[in-house]
JSON list of C-alpha atoms in Angstrom, two decimals:
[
{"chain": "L", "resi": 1, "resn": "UNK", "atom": "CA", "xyz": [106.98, 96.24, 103.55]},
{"chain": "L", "resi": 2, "resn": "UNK", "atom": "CA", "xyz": [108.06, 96.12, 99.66]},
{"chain": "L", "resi": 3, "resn": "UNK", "atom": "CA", "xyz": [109.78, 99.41, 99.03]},
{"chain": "L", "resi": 4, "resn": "UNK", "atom": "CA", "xyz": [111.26, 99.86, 102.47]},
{"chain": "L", "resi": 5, "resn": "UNK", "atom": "CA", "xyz": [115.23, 99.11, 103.33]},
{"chain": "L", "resi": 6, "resn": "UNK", "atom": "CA", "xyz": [114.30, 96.48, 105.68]},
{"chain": "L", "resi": 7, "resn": "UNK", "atom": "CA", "xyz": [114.52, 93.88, 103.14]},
{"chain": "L", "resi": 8, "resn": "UNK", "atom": "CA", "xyz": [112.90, 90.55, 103.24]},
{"chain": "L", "resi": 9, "resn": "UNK", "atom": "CA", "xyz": [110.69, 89.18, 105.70]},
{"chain": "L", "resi": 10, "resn": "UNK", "atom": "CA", "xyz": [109.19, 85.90, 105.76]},
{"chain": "L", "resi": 11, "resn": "UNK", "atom": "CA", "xyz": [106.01, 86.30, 107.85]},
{"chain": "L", "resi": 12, "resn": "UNK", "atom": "CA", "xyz": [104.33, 89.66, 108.96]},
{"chain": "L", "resi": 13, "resn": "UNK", "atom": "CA", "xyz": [101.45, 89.41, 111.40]},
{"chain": "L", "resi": 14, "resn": "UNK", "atom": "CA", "xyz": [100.33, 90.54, 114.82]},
{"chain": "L", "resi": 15, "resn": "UNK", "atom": "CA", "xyz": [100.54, 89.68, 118.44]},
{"chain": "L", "resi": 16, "resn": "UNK", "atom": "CA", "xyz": [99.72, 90.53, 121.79]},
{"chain": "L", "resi": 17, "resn": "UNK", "atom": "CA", "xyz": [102.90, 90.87, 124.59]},
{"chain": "L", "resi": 18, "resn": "UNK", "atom": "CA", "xyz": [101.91, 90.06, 128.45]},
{"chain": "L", "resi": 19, "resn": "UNK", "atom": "CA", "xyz": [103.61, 92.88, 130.56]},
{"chain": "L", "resi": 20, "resn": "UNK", "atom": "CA", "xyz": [103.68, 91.02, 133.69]},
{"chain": "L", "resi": 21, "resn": "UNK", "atom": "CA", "xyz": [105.27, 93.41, 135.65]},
{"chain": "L", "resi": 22, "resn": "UNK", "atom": "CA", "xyz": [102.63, 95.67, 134.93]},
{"chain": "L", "resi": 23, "resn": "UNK", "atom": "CA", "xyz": [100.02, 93.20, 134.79]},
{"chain": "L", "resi": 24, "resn": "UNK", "atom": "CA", "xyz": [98.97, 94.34, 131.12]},
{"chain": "L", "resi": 25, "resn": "UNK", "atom": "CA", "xyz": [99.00, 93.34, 127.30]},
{"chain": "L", "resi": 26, "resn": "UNK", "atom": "CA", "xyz": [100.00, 95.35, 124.82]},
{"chain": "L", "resi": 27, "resn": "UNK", "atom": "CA", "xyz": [98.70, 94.62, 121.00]},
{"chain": "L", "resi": 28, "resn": "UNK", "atom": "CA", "xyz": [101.27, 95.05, 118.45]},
{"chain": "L", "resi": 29, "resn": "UNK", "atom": "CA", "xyz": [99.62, 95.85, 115.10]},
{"chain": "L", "resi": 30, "resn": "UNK", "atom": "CA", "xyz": [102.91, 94.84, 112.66]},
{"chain": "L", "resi": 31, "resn": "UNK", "atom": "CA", "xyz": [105.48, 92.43, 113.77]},
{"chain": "L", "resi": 32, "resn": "UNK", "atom": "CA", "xyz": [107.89, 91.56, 110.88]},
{"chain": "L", "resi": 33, "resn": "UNK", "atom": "CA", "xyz": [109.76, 88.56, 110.83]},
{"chain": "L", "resi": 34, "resn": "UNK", "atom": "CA", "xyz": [112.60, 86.47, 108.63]},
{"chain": "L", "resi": 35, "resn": "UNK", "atom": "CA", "xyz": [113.07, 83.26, 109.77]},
{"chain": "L", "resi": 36, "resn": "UNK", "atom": "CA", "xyz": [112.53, 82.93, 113.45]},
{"chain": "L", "resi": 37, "resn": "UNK", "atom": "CA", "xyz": [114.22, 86.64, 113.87]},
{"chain": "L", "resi": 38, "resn": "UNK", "atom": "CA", "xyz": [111.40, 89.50, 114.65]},
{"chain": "L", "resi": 39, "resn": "UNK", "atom": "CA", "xyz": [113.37, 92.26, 112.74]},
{"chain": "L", "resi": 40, "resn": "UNK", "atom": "CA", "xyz": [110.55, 94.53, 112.68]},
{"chain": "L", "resi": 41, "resn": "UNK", "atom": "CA", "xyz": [107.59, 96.10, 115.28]},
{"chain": "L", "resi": 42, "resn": "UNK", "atom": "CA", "xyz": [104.98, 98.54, 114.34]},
{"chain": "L", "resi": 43, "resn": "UNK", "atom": "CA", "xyz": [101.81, 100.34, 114.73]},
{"chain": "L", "resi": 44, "resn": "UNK", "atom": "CA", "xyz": [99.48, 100.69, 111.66]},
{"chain": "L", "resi": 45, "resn": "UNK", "atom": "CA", "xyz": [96.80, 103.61, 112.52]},
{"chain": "L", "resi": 46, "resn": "UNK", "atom": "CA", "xyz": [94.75, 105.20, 110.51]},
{"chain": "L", "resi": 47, "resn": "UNK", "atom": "CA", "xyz": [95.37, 108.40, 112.73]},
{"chain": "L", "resi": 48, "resn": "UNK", "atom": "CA", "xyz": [98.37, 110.24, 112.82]},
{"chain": "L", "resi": 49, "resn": "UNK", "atom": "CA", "xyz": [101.10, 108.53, 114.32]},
{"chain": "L", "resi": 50, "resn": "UNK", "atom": "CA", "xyz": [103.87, 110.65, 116.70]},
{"chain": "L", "resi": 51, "resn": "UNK", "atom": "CA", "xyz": [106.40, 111.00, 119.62]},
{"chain": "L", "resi": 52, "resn": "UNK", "atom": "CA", "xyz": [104.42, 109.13, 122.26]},
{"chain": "L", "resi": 53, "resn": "UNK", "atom": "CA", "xyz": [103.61, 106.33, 119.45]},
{"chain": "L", "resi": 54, "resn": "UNK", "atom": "CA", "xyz": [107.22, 105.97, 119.04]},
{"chain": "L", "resi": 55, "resn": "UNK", "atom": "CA", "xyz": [107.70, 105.87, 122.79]},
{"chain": "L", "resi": 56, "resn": "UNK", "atom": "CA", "xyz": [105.06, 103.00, 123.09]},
{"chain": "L", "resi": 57, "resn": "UNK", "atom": "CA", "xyz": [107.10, 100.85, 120.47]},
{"chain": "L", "resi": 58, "resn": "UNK", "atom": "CA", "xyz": [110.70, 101.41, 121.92]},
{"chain": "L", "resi": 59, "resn": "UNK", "atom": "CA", "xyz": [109.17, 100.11, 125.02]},
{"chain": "L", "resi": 60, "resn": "UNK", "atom": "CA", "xyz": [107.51, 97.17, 123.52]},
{"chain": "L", "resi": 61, "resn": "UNK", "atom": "CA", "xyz": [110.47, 95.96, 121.51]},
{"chain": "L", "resi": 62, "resn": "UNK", "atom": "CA", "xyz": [112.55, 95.91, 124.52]},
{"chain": "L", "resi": 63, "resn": "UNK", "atom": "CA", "xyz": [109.90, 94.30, 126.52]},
{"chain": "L", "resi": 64, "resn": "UNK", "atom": "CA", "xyz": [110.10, 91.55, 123.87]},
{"chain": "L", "resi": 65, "resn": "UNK", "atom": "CA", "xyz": [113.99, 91.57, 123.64]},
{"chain": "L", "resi": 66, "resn": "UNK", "atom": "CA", "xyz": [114.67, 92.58, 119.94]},
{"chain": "L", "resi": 67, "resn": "UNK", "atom": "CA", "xyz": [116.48, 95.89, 120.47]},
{"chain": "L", "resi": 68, "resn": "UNK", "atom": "CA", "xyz": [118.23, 95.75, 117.21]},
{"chain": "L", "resi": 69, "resn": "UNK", "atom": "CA", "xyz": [114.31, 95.46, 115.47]},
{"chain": "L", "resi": 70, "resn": "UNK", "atom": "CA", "xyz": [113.36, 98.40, 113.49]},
{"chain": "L", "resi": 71, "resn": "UNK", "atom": "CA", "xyz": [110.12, 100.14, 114.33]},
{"chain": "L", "resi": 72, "resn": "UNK", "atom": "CA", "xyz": [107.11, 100.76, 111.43]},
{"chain": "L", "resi": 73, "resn": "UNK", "atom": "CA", "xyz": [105.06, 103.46, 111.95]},
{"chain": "L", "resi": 74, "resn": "UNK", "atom": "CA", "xyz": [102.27, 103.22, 109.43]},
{"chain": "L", "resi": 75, "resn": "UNK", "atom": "CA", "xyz": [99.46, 105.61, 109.26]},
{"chain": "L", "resi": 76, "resn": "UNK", "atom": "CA", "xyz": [96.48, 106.26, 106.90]},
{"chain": "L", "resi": 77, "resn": "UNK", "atom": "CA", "xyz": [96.61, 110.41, 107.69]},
{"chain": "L", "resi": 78, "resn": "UNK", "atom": "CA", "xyz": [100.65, 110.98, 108.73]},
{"chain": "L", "resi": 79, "resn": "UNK", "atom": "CA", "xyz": [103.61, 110.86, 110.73]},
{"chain": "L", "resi": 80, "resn": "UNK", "atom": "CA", "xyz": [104.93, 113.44, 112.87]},
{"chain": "L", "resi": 81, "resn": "UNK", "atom": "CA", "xyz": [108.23, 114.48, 110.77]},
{"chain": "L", "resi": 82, "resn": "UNK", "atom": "CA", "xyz": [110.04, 114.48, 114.67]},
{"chain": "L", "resi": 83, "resn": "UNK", "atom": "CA", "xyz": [109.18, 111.13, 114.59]},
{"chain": "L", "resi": 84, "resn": "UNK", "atom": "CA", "xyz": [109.98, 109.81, 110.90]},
{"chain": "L", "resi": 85, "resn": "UNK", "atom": "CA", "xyz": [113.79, 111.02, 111.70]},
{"chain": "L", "resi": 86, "resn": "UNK", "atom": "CA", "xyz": [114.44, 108.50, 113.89]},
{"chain": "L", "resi": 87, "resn": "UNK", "atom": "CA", "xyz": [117.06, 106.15, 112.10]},
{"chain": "L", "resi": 88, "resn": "UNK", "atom": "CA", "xyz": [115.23, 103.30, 113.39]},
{"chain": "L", "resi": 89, "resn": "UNK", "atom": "CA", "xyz": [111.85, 103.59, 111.89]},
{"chain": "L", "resi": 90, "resn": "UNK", "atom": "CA", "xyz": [110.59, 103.04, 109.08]},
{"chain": "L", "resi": 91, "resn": "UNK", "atom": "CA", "xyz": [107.90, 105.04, 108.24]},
{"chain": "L", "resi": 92, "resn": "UNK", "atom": "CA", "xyz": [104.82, 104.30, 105.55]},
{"chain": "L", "resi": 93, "resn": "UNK", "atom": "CA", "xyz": [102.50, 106.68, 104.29]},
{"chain": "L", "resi": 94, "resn": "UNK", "atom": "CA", "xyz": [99.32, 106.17, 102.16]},
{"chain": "L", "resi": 95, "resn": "UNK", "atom": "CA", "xyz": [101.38, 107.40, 99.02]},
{"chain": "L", "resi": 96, "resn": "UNK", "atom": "CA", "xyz": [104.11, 104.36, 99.56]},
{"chain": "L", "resi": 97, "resn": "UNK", "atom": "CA", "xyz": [100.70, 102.17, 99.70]},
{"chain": "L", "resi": 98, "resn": "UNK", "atom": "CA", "xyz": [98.95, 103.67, 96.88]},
{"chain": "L", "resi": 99, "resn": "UNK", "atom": "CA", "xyz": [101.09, 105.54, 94.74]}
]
């Protein structure tokens, strides 16, 4: 996350959220953390990543109760440009990877 306005994190791994109400789990490739705050949630793809992935990840965060997190979208191919305007996400591209 180096390069991005989020700042510092401490720890960045993933996890995997029960959604008992609708008897489900949902993985979450990126979740961002400094100190015991999650500040960050993401998906890391190597597809291109859109509307309906952005969708997924507003509904996960509140499921998890950090509505003030910022979302990652991270793909290998792209990001929908719809989706990148979103003042909430950050977005990272294989050029903010590798140069």
């Amino acid at each position: 996350l180096a390069g991005t306005d989020l700042g510092s994190v401490d720890v960045v791994g993933t996890t995997t959220v029960s959604d008992r109400a609708n008897r489900t789990s949902h993985e979450i490739d990126v979740v961002a953390m400094r100190g015991n705050k999650v500040v960050a949630i993401g998906e890391a793809k190597l597809r291109r990543l859109g509307a309906n992935d952005l969708d997924r990840l507003r509904q996960l965060r509140e499921l998890i109760g950090v509505p003030s997190a910022r979302l990652i979208l991270a793909s290998a191919e792209d990001v929908d440009p719809r989706a990148a305007e979103s003042p909430d996400v950050i977005v990272i591209r294989p050029r903010d990877v590798y140069g």
